[in-house]
Every structure is written in C-alpha cells, then in structure tokens.
Coordinates of C-alpha atoms in Angstrom, one line a residue:
M246 CA -22.0 3.9 8.2
K247 CA -21.7 0.1 8.5
K248 CA -23.9 -0.2 5.4
K249 CA -21.7 2.2 3.5
F250 CA -18.6 0.3 4.5
I251 CA -20.0 -3.1 3.5
T252 CA -21.4 -2.0 0.1
N253 CA -18.4 0.1 -0.9
L254 CA -15.9 -2.5 0.3
A255 CA -17.7 -5.1 -1.8
L256 CA -17.3 -2.8 -4.9
L257 CA -13.7 -2.0 -4.1
I258 CA -12.8 -5.7 -3.7
F259 CA -14.7 -6.7 -6.9
L260 CA -12.9 -4.0 -9.0
N261 CA -9.5 -4.8 -7.6
L262 CA -9.9 -8.5 -8.0
L263 CA -10.9 -7.8 -11.6
I264 CA -7.8 -5.6 -12.3
K265 CA -5.0 -6.0 -9.8
P266 CA -4.3 -9.7 -10.1
F267 CA -3.9 -9.4 -13.9
W268 CA -1.7 -6.3 -13.4
F269 CA 0.6 -8.1 -11.1
F270 CA 0.7 -11.7 -12.4
G271 CA 0.2 -10.7 -16.1
I272 CA 2.1 -7.4 -16.4
E273 CA 4.6 -6.9 -13.6
V274 CA 5.8 -10.5 -13.5
A275 CA 6.1 -10.5 -17.3
V276 CA 8.1 -7.3 -17.2
Q277 CA 10.5 -8.7 -14.5
N278 CA 11.0 -11.8 -16.5
R279 CA 11.6 -9.9 -19.7
V280 CA 14.2 -7.4 -18.4
G281 CA 15.9 -9.8 -15.8
E282 CA 16.7 -9.5 -12.1
E283 CA 19.5 -7.0 -12.4
M284 CA 17.7 -4.5 -14.7
Y285 CA 14.5 -4.7 -12.6
G286 CA 16.6 -4.3 -9.5
F287 CA 18.1 -1.2 -11.0
Y288 CA 14.5 0.2 -11.5
F289 CA 13.2 -1.1 -8.2
S290 CA 15.9 0.6 -6.1
L291 CA 15.4 3.9 -7.9
F292 CA 11.6 3.7 -7.6
N293 CA 11.9 3.2 -3.8
F294 CA 14.4 6.0 -3.6
S295 CA 11.9 8.4 -5.3
F296 CA 9.1 7.0 -3.2
I297 CA 10.8 7.5 0.2
L298 CA 11.1 11.3 -0.6
N299 CA 7.5 11.3 -2.0
I300 CA 6.2 12.9 1.2
L301 CA 7.9 16.2 0.1
L302 CA 5.4 16.2 -2.8
D303 CA 2.4 16.0 -0.4
M304 CA 3.6 17.1 3.1
G305 CA 0.6 15.1 4.6
I306 CA -1.9 17.2 2.7
T307 CA -3.8 14.3 1.3
N308 CA -4.6 12.7 4.6
F309 CA -5.2 16.0 6.3
N310 CA -7.6 17.0 3.4
N311 CA -9.4 13.7 3.4
R312 CA -10.1 13.9 7.2
S313 CA -11.1 17.6 7.0
I314 CA -13.4 17.3 4.0
A315 CA -15.1 14.2 5.6
R316 CA -15.8 16.3 8.7
N317 CA -16.8 19.4 6.8
H318 CA -17.9 19.2 3.1
E319 CA -18.1 23.0 2.8
K320 CA -14.3 23.3 3.0
L321 CA -13.8 21.7 -0.5
R322 CA -13.6 24.9 -2.6
E323 CA -11.5 26.8 -0.1
Y324 CA -8.9 24.0 0.2
L325 CA -8.8 23.3 -3.5
S326 CA -8.0 26.9 -4.4
S327 CA -5.0 26.9 -2.0
I328 CA -3.8 23.3 -2.2
I329 CA -3.5 23.0 -6.0
P330 CA -0.9 25.8 -6.4
L331 CA 0.8 24.6 -3.2
K332 CA 1.3 21.1 -4.5
C333 CA 2.9 22.6 -7.7
I334 CA 5.3 24.5 -5.5
L335 CA 6.1 21.4 -3.5
S336 CA 6.8 19.4 -6.7
V337 CA 9.7 21.8 -7.5
F338 CA 11.0 21.4 -3.9
Y339 CA 10.7 17.6 -4.2
A340 CA 12.6 17.5 -7.5
V341 CA 15.5 19.6 -6.1
I342 CA 15.8 17.4 -3.0
V343 CA 15.6 14.2 -4.9
F344 CA 18.3 15.1 -7.5
S345 CA 20.5 16.7 -4.9
S346 CA 20.4 13.5 -2.8
A347 CA 21.0 11.4 -5.9
L348 CA 24.2 13.4 -6.7
I349 CA 25.4 13.2 -3.1
I350 CA 24.8 9.4 -3.0
G351 CA 26.7 9.1 -6.3
Y352 CA 24.1 7.9 -8.8
S353 CA 25.3 7.5 -12.4
S354 CA 24.0 9.5 -15.4
L355 CA 21.9 6.5 -16.4
Q356 CA 20.4 6.3 -12.9
I357 CA 19.7 10.1 -13.0
K358 CA 17.9 9.7 -16.4
M359 CA 15.6 7.0 -15.0
L360 CA 15.1 8.9 -11.8
T361 CA 13.8 11.9 -13.8
I362 CA 10.9 9.9 -15.3
L363 CA 10.2 8.4 -11.9
V364 CA 10.1 11.9 -10.3
V365 CA 7.4 13.0 -12.9
N366 CA 5.4 9.8 -12.2
Q367 CA 5.6 10.4 -8.4
F368 CA 4.2 13.9 -8.9
L369 CA 1.3 12.7 -11.1
A370 CA 0.5 9.8 -8.7
S371 CA 0.6 12.2 -5.7
F372 CA -1.7 14.7 -7.4
I373 CA -4.2 11.9 -8.3
L374 CA -4.3 10.7 -4.6
Y375 CA -4.9 14.3 -3.4
L376 CA -7.8 14.8 -5.9
R377 CA -9.3 11.4 -4.9
S378 CA -9.1 12.4 -1.2
N379 CA -11.7 15.1 -2.0
I380 CA -14.0 12.6 -3.7
S381 CA -13.9 10.0 -0.8
G382 CA -14.1 12.9 1.7
L383 CA -17.3 13.9 0.1
Q384 CA -18.5 10.3 0.6
Y385 CA -18.6 9.5 -3.1
Y386 CA -17.0 6.1 -2.5
R387 CA -18.2 4.4 -5.7
T388 CA -16.7 7.1 -7.9
D389 CA -13.4 6.9 -5.9
S390 CA -13.5 3.1 -6.3
L391 CA -13.7 3.3 -10.0
L392 CA -10.9 5.9 -10.1
S393 CA -8.7 3.7 -7.9
V394 CA -8.3 1.1 -10.7
L395 CA -8.3 3.5 -13.7
D396 CA -4.5 4.0 -13.9
R397 CA -3.8 0.2 -13.6
T398 CA -6.4 -0.5 -16.3
L399 CA -4.7 1.9 -18.7
M400 CA -1.3 0.5 -17.8
I401 CA -2.5 -3.1 -18.5
I402 CA -3.6 -1.9 -22.0
F403 CA -0.5 0.1 -22.8
I404 CA 2.1 -2.4 -21.4
G405 CA 0.1 -5.4 -22.7
I406 CA 0.4 -3.9 -26.3
L407 CA 4.2 -3.4 -25.8
L408 CA 4.7 -6.9 -24.4
W409 CA 2.4 -9.0 -26.7
G410 CA 1.2 -6.7 -29.5
N411 CA 4.1 -7.4 -31.9
I412 CA 4.5 -3.7 -32.6
T413 CA 8.3 -3.8 -32.3
D414 CA 11.1 -6.3 -32.9
K415 CA 13.2 -4.8 -30.1
P416 CA 13.5 -6.5 -26.7
F417 CA 11.3 -5.0 -24.0
R418 CA 13.0 -2.2 -22.1
I419 CA 12.3 -1.2 -18.5
E420 CA 12.0 2.4 -19.7
W421 CA 8.9 1.5 -21.7
F422 CA 7.3 0.3 -18.5
V423 CA 8.0 3.6 -16.8
Y424 CA 6.8 5.7 -19.8
A425 CA 3.5 3.7 -20.0
Q426 CA 2.9 4.6 -16.3
T427 CA 3.4 8.3 -17.2
C428 CA 0.7 8.2 -19.9
S429 CA -1.7 6.3 -17.6
Y430 CA -1.2 8.7 -14.8
I431 CA -1.8 11.8 -17.0
I432 CA -5.1 10.4 -18.3
T433 CA -6.2 9.4 -14.8
L434 CA -5.2 12.9 -13.4
L435 CA -7.2 14.7 -16.0
T436 CA -10.3 12.5 -15.4
T437 CA -10.1 12.9 -11.6
L438 CA -9.5 16.7 -11.8
S439 CA -12.6 17.1 -14.0
I440 CA -14.8 15.2 -11.5
V441 CA -13.5 17.2 -8.5
L442 CA -14.0 20.6 -10.3
Y443 CA -17.6 19.5 -11.3
R444 CA -18.3 18.9 -7.6
S445 CA -16.6 22.1 -6.3
G446 CA -17.8 24.5 -9.0
K447 CA -15.6 27.3 -10.2
I448 CA -12.5 28.0 -8.1
S449 CA -10.0 30.9 -8.1
L450 CA -6.4 29.8 -7.2
N451 CA -5.2 31.3 -3.9
L452 CA -1.5 32.2 -4.0
K453 CA -1.4 33.7 -0.5
T454 CA 1.6 32.6 1.5
D455 CA -0.3 32.8 4.9
Q456 CA -2.9 30.3 3.6
F457 CA -0.1 28.0 2.4
L458 CA 1.6 28.1 5.8
K459 CA -1.7 27.5 7.6
I460 CA -2.3 24.3 5.5
L461 CA 1.3 23.1 5.9
K462 CA 1.2 23.7 9.6
S463 CA -2.0 21.6 9.9
S464 CA -0.7 18.9 7.6
F465 CA 2.8 18.6 8.9
P466 CA 2.1 15.9 11.5
F467 CA 0.6 13.8 8.7
A468 CA 3.6 14.5 6.5
L469 CA 6.1 13.4 9.2
L470 CA 4.2 10.2 9.8
I471 CA 4.1 9.3 6.1
L472 CA 7.8 10.1 5.7
L473 CA 8.8 7.9 8.6
M474 CA 6.5 5.1 7.4
A475 CA 8.0 5.3 3.9
F476 CA 11.5 4.9 5.4
F477 CA 10.8 1.7 7.3
N478 CA 8.7 0.3 4.4
R479 CA 11.0 1.2 1.5
I480 CA 14.6 1.7 2.7
D481 CA 15.4 -2.0 2.6
S482 CA 15.9 -2.2 -1.2
V483 CA 17.9 1.0 -1.2
M484 CA 20.2 -0.3 1.5
L485 CA 20.6 -3.6 -0.3
E486 CA 21.7 -1.8 -3.5
R487 CA 24.1 0.5 -1.6
L488 CA 25.6 -1.9 1.0
L489 CA 26.4 -5.0 -1.2
I490 CA 28.9 -5.4 -4.0
D491 CA 26.2 -7.2 -6.1
G492 CA 23.6 -4.8 -4.8
K493 CA 21.5 -4.4 -8.0
K494 CA 21.2 -8.2 -8.3
Q495 CA 20.3 -8.6 -4.6
A496 CA 17.7 -5.8 -4.9
G497 CA 16.2 -7.6 -7.9
I498 CA 16.0 -10.9 -6.0
Y499 CA 14.4 -9.1 -3.0
A500 CA 12.0 -7.3 -5.4
Q501 CA 10.6 -10.6 -6.7
S502 CA 9.1 -11.3 -3.3
Y503 CA 8.5 -7.7 -2.3
R504 CA 6.3 -7.0 -5.4
I505 CA 4.0 -9.9 -4.3
L506 CA 3.8 -8.4 -0.8
D507 CA 3.2 -5.0 -2.4
A508 CA 0.3 -6.4 -4.4
A509 CA -1.2 -7.9 -1.3
T510 CA -0.7 -4.7 0.6
Q511 CA -2.9 -2.9 -2.0
F512 CA -5.8 -5.1 -0.8
A513 CA -5.3 -4.0 2.8
F514 CA -4.9 -0.4 1.7
L515 CA -8.5 -0.6 0.3
F516 CA -9.7 -0.8 3.9
A517 CA -7.8 2.2 5.0
T518 CA -9.1 4.4 2.1
L519 CA -12.7 3.6 3.3
L520 CA -12.1 3.6 7.0
L521 CA -10.2 7.0 7.3
P522 CA -13.2 9.2 6.3
M523 CA -15.7 6.9 8.0
F524 CA -13.8 6.8 11.3
S525 CA -13.3 10.6 11.1
R526 CA -17.0 11.2 10.6
M527 CA -18.0 8.7 13.4
L528 CA -15.5 10.1 15.9
K529 CA -16.8 13.7 15.3
V530 CA -20.4 12.7 16.0
N531 CA -19.4 10.4 18.8
D532 CA -20.6 7.3 17.0
K533 CA -19.4 3.8 18.1
V534 CA -16.3 3.1 16.0
N535 CA -16.0 -0.4 17.5
D536 CA -19.1 -1.5 15.5
L537 CA -17.1 -0.8 12.3
I538 CA -13.9 -2.4 13.7
R539 CA -15.8 -5.6 14.4
I540 CA -16.8 -5.8 10.8
A541 CA -13.5 -4.7 9.2
L542 CA -11.0 -6.4 11.5
P543 CA -12.0 -10.1 11.1
I544 CA -12.5 -9.8 7.4
L545 CA -9.1 -8.2 6.7
M546 CA -7.2 -10.5 9.2
A547 CA -8.8 -13.7 7.8
A548 CA -7.5 -12.6 4.4
A549 CA -4.1 -11.7 5.8
F550 CA -3.6 -14.9 7.7
S551 CA -4.8 -16.9 4.7
L552 CA -2.2 -15.3 2.4
A553 CA 0.5 -15.8 5.0
I554 CA -0.3 -19.4 5.5
V555 CA -0.6 -20.3 1.8
G556 CA 2.5 -18.2 1.0
N557 CA 4.7 -20.0 3.6
F558 CA 3.6 -23.6 2.8
Y559 CA 3.9 -23.1 -1.0
R560 CA 6.6 -20.5 -1.1
E561 CA 9.0 -22.5 -3.3
E562 CA 6.3 -23.4 -5.9
I563 CA 4.9 -19.9 -6.1
I564 CA 8.3 -18.2 -6.7
A565 CA 9.3 -20.9 -9.2
L566 CA 6.0 -20.5 -11.1
L567 CA 6.2 -16.7 -11.3
Y568 CA 9.8 -16.1 -12.1
H569 CA 12.0 -17.8 -14.7
H570 CA 15.2 -16.8 -12.9
H571 CA 15.3 -17.1 -9.1
E572 CA 17.6 -18.0 -6.3
I573 CA 17.0 -20.5 -3.5
I574 CA 17.1 -17.6 -1.0
S575 CA 14.1 -16.1 -2.8
Y576 CA 11.8 -18.8 -1.2
R577 CA 12.8 -17.8 2.3
I578 CA 12.5 -14.1 1.6
F579 CA 9.0 -14.6 0.3
G580 CA 7.9 -16.6 3.4
V581 CA 9.2 -13.9 5.8
L582 CA 7.7 -11.0 3.9
M583 CA 4.2 -12.7 3.6
T584 CA 4.2 -13.2 7.4
G585 CA 4.8 -9.5 7.7
F586 CA 1.6 -8.9 5.8
V587 CA -0.3 -9.8 8.9
F588 CA 1.2 -6.9 10.8
I589 CA 0.8 -4.5 7.8
S590 CA -2.9 -5.3 7.8
L591 CA -3.3 -4.7 11.5
S592 CA -1.6 -1.2 11.0
Y593 CA -4.2 -0.4 8.3
I594 CA -7.0 -0.8 10.8
F595 CA -5.6 0.6 14.0
G596 CA -3.2 3.2 12.5
T597 CA -6.1 4.5 10.5
L598 CA -8.2 4.7 13.6
L599 CA -5.5 6.7 15.5
T600 CA -5.0 9.0 12.5
A601 CA -8.8 9.7 12.3
N602 CA -8.8 10.5 16.0
G603 CA -5.9 13.0 15.6
N604 CA -3.3 11.1 17.6
L605 CA -0.5 12.1 15.2
R606 CA 2.0 12.9 17.9
Q607 CA 1.9 9.4 19.4
L608 CA 2.0 7.8 15.9
N609 CA 5.0 9.9 14.9
I610 CA 7.0 9.0 18.0
L611 CA 6.2 5.3 17.4
A612 CA 7.1 5.6 13.7
F613 CA 10.4 7.3 14.5
I614 CA 11.3 4.4 16.9
T615 CA 10.4 1.9 14.2
V616 CA 12.7 3.7 11.7
I617 CA 15.6 3.5 14.1
L618 CA 14.9 -0.2 14.7
N619 CA 14.5 -0.9 11.0
I620 CA 17.7 0.8 9.9
G621 CA 19.7 -0.7 12.7
L622 CA 18.5 -4.2 11.9
N623 CA 19.2 -3.7 8.1
L624 CA 22.8 -2.5 8.9
L625 CA 23.2 -5.6 11.1
L626 CA 21.6 -8.2 8.9
I627 CA 22.0 -7.2 5.3
P628 CA 25.9 -7.7 5.1
R629 CA 25.4 -11.2 6.5
F630 CA 22.1 -12.5 5.1
K631 CA 21.5 -10.1 2.2
G632 CA 17.9 -10.1 1.1
L633 CA 16.8 -12.4 3.8
G634 CA 18.3 -10.0 6.4
A635 CA 16.2 -7.2 4.9
A636 CA 13.1 -9.3 5.1
I637 CA 13.7 -10.2 8.7
A638 CA 14.3 -6.5 9.5
S639 CA 11.0 -5.6 7.7
L640 CA 9.0 -8.3 9.6
S641 CA 10.5 -7.2 13.0
S642 CA 9.7 -3.5 12.3
Q643 CA 6.2 -4.1 11.1
G644 CA 5.5 -6.4 14.1
F645 CA 6.7 -3.8 16.6
Y646 CA 4.8 -1.0 14.8
A647 CA 1.5 -2.8 14.6
I648 CA 1.4 -4.2 18.1
S649 CA 2.3 -0.8 19.5
Q650 CA -0.6 0.8 17.5
I651 CA -3.1 -1.7 18.9
I652 CA -2.0 -0.9 22.5
L653 CA -2.3 2.8 21.8
S654 CA -5.8 2.4 20.3
Y655 CA -7.1 0.6 23.3
R656 CA -5.5 3.1 25.8
I657 CA -6.5 6.3 24.0
I658 CA -9.8 5.5 22.3
K659 CA -11.0 3.0 24.9
I660 CA -12.5 0.6 22.4
P661 CA -13.4 -2.9 23.8
F662 CA -10.8 -5.6 23.5
N663 CA -12.9 -7.9 21.2
T664 CA -11.6 -11.1 22.8
D665 CA -14.1 -13.2 20.8
I666 CA -12.5 -12.0 17.5
L667 CA -9.0 -12.7 18.8
L668 CA -9.9 -16.2 19.9
R669 CA -11.6 -17.0 16.6
L670 CA -8.5 -15.7 14.7
L671 CA -6.2 -17.8 16.8
I672 CA -8.3 -21.0 16.1
F673 CA -8.4 -20.0 12.4
V674 CA -4.6 -19.9 12.2
L675 CA -4.0 -23.1 14.1
V676 CA -6.6 -25.1 12.1
N677 CA -5.4 -23.9 8.7
A678 CA -1.7 -24.2 9.6
G679 CA -2.4 -27.8 10.6
I680 CA -4.2 -28.4 7.3
G681 CA -1.4 -26.8 5.3
F682 CA 1.2 -29.0 7.0
A683 CA -0.9 -32.1 6.2
L684 CA -1.5 -31.1 2.6
V685 CA 2.2 -30.4 1.9
N686 CA 3.1 -33.9 3.2
L687 CA 0.2 -35.9 1.8
I688 CA -0.5 -34.4 -1.6
D689 CA 2.2 -34.5 -4.3
N690 CA 0.5 -32.1 -6.8
W691 CA 1.2 -28.7 -5.2
I692 CA -1.5 -26.8 -7.2
T693 CA -4.2 -29.2 -5.9
G694 CA -2.9 -28.9 -2.4
M695 CA -2.7 -25.1 -2.6
L696 CA -6.2 -24.8 -4.0
I697 CA -7.5 -27.1 -1.2
L698 CA -5.8 -24.9 1.4
I699 CA -7.2 -21.7 0.0
A700 CA -10.7 -23.3 0.0
T701 CA -10.3 -24.4 3.6
C702 CA -9.2 -20.9 4.6
G703 CA -12.3 -19.5 3.0
I704 CA -14.7 -22.0 4.4
S705 CA -13.3 -21.7 7.9
A706 CA -13.5 -17.9 7.7
F707 CA -17.2 -18.3 7.2
G708 CA -17.6 -21.3 9.5
M709 CA -15.8 -19.5 12.4
R710 CA -18.0 -16.4 11.8
L711 CA -15.0 -14.2 11.0
I712 CA -17.1 -13.2 8.0
K713 CA -20.7 -12.9 9.1
V714 CA -22.9 -13.1 6.0
K715 CA -26.2 -12.8 8.0
E716 CA -25.1 -9.8 10.0
M717 CA -23.9 -8.1 6.8
M718 CA -27.3 -8.8 5.1
D719 CA -29.1 -7.4 8.1
V720 CA -27.1 -4.2 8.0
L721 CA -27.9 -3.8 4.3
K722 CA -31.6 -4.3 5.0
E723 CA -31.7 -1.7 7.8
H724 CA -32.2 1.3 5.4

C-alpha cells in the first residue's frame, strides 16, 4: 500500500503541477482582473452559496461509496444501479432548496439567473466526483488521477480562447467563465461515466424506494459531516456580502486571497483522495496505518508550512503581482488565510483517517461545534474588521477543528505520537521563518528573496528527512 501511495501521489502531483498553476495564475487571476473586484465578488458569493448546499446533491454518497467499494469491489454494479437514479432525484431536491433559500434571502433576478447556471454546474461536478469515487475505490488510481485534471484542462482551453483568442470585441463577462465550466463538466462527466460502465458491465437502474432509503441511511453521517464542513469553510464570503453595505466589493477583496488558498487546498485534497480508500482497506485488514501516516504527514506538512512561510513574508508582493486592483487590507487577509492552510492540511490527514475508520459521529459533533464557533466569530468580527475578520474567524475555526481531530485520532485509533516528525517539523518552521525574516530585510529584490526562501524550504525538507528519498526508493523496490 505504501508503494501505491508513493507512485500515485507522484503522478497526481505531477499532473496537478502541470495544470493547476496555469489554471489559477493564468485563467482565474486573469478573469478576476478582467471583470473587476465587484463583479467577481458577485459571482464568488453566489458560488459559495450554491456550494454550501451542495451536500443536498450528494448526501454523503460519494464518501460512503468510495469507502464501501474500496472494502468490497463486488458492490460496484449493485450500488451504481441504485445511486445513479438517486442522485438525479437529489438534484431536483437540491435545486428546490437552493432557489427557495435564494428567494427568502432576497436575491435579485440577476443573481437568480447566475445561480441557475451554478446549480447546473454543481450537479455536474457532484456527479463527476461520485463516478470517480468508483474508480479510486477499485484502486485504479492512475485513471482517477488523469480524470482529476480533465475538467480544468478543458476549462483552460475554452476560457483561454475567450480571453486571448480575439474571437470577440466584447469585454469578457463573468457569465462566459461559468458557461465554459458547464461545457468542461459535461465532457468530463461523459468520459468518466463511460469508464465506470466499462468496469461495471451492463447495469439495470434500480428505482426501489427501500434501496434508496438504505443507501441514504448509510450515507447520512457522511452527508452531515460534509454539510457542516461546507458551512465553516464557505459561509464567510456569504456573510461578508450580506452583513456589509459594500458587501459585494468586500467579498471580492476577500476572494482574491481565498482563491489562492483554494488553489493550495486542492494540493492537500490530493492526499485525501488517495488516503481514504487506502486507509479504509488497511483498517479492514488490520494493516498498520501509521506506516502510511509517517510517509504522508511530513510531506504534506512540509509543503503546507513552506506555503504559509512564503505567503506571509511576501504577502504584499504576491497580491500586488497577481491583481491589478487591490486594497491594503488584502495583504493581511492573505497572510492569515495562508496560515490557516497548515490546519487544513492536518485535517486532510487525520480527518480522512477518522472517516475511513467510521468515526462519523465524533467528527460530526466536532464539526457542529466548529460551525457555531465560525458563525459566532464572523458575526463578531466582520462588522468591525470586514474581510480580515472573516479570515481570522476561518483561521480560528480551522485550528480548532484540526487539533481536535488529531486528539481524536490518537485516542480512538491508538496510533503512535510520532514525536520525531513533530520535532523535525518544529525545527523546519523555526529555521525557515528565521531565513525568511533575514531575506526580507537583507535582499531588496523580492523575487530573488522569495525564490531563495522557496529553495531553502525545499532543501531543508530533504535535509531534515521530512521527505525521505531513500526510504521511498526502498519501498518502490520491494515488489
């Protein structure tokens, strides 16, 4: 299992480093600059609103299915025949709730129009993730890795043509960005569906209510957890837009930094997509999960701390480089959010472990407390500090959630404390923070200073044996 993790993680990282940076720095930033803070804030708030209720599309089925298929491959055809029609029914339920909520909140006709497209996109994205959960559950990690970047690759092509292809004299519109996503999702959905059906063979759709209820009952704890996590991860921009007079603008300012965090989070999410089926399989056969944790944890945390350190020391320069229009407060928001990435990364390791072990009740209680904490802090801080208040609320919530998950993991699953990794990470942070402080004060050219800091983070990760090349090579040679 360690060999599978290393080889497939390498492929995932390679593909995502090939596609995702260009998607973010080339496409998303260009779109934000073209349409402006207020118009992008308009889209970003609506996107997060549709995303928060996204769980109604899935009801935890994807995570439940991934864990179940990983434990028993023979369940594929049975679950496919029931879950495909069930997800179609859930999509109608999701749309009704979203539009009803939008009308209650008081969204305008223009907002409803944009929300309609976003609802379609959420359905397509949710269906793609469900289909991919079958592929990774069957242990076809390479196929899943390729599919994970297909939609972004298509979006780069479509939106790139609209931005730089000189096919129209009209200014770029945020609606074009959303429509391009729709087309990319449709192509990806059809591709993924054909692969899954090839693996499963012919299926007959099962429309029996009792089977639907059985699946929903099994997946409900997953659904509740995802809903609660969506609230404390996405409610900030919605509250900014609703609580402040200049809410759209403030949501747009916040989005500048949040989108960078979101791009970084996609890297951490790669670990979770690999670890969930692997942890599930290992726990079922009583294999030692700590061996896998000792490989995954130092790699991910070295990357997370590196991004947080670089992001804080060069926050002003990074924001100024990426965005034509920005506020002074943007720098501070960015620094706080990038610090929060450390806790998000921890959650992707230990939260995934607890999920694989079936500790959904404990995770849901913990997530509910985190939601209350997050909403309370947002209500307290946003009116006074605006976007910075939302960032502080996010950091505090993520920190509480991650640390609590670590404590639960050690108490429930009884994994060793891994003190050696903790000490190496502490030294890694202190050394590179000291180097970063020196570089900022001694080197005038910020790009040179930042590149040196990135290099020292990488070198020290290998030098302090957070990333053990020899051990990885030995694992690859075992079979």
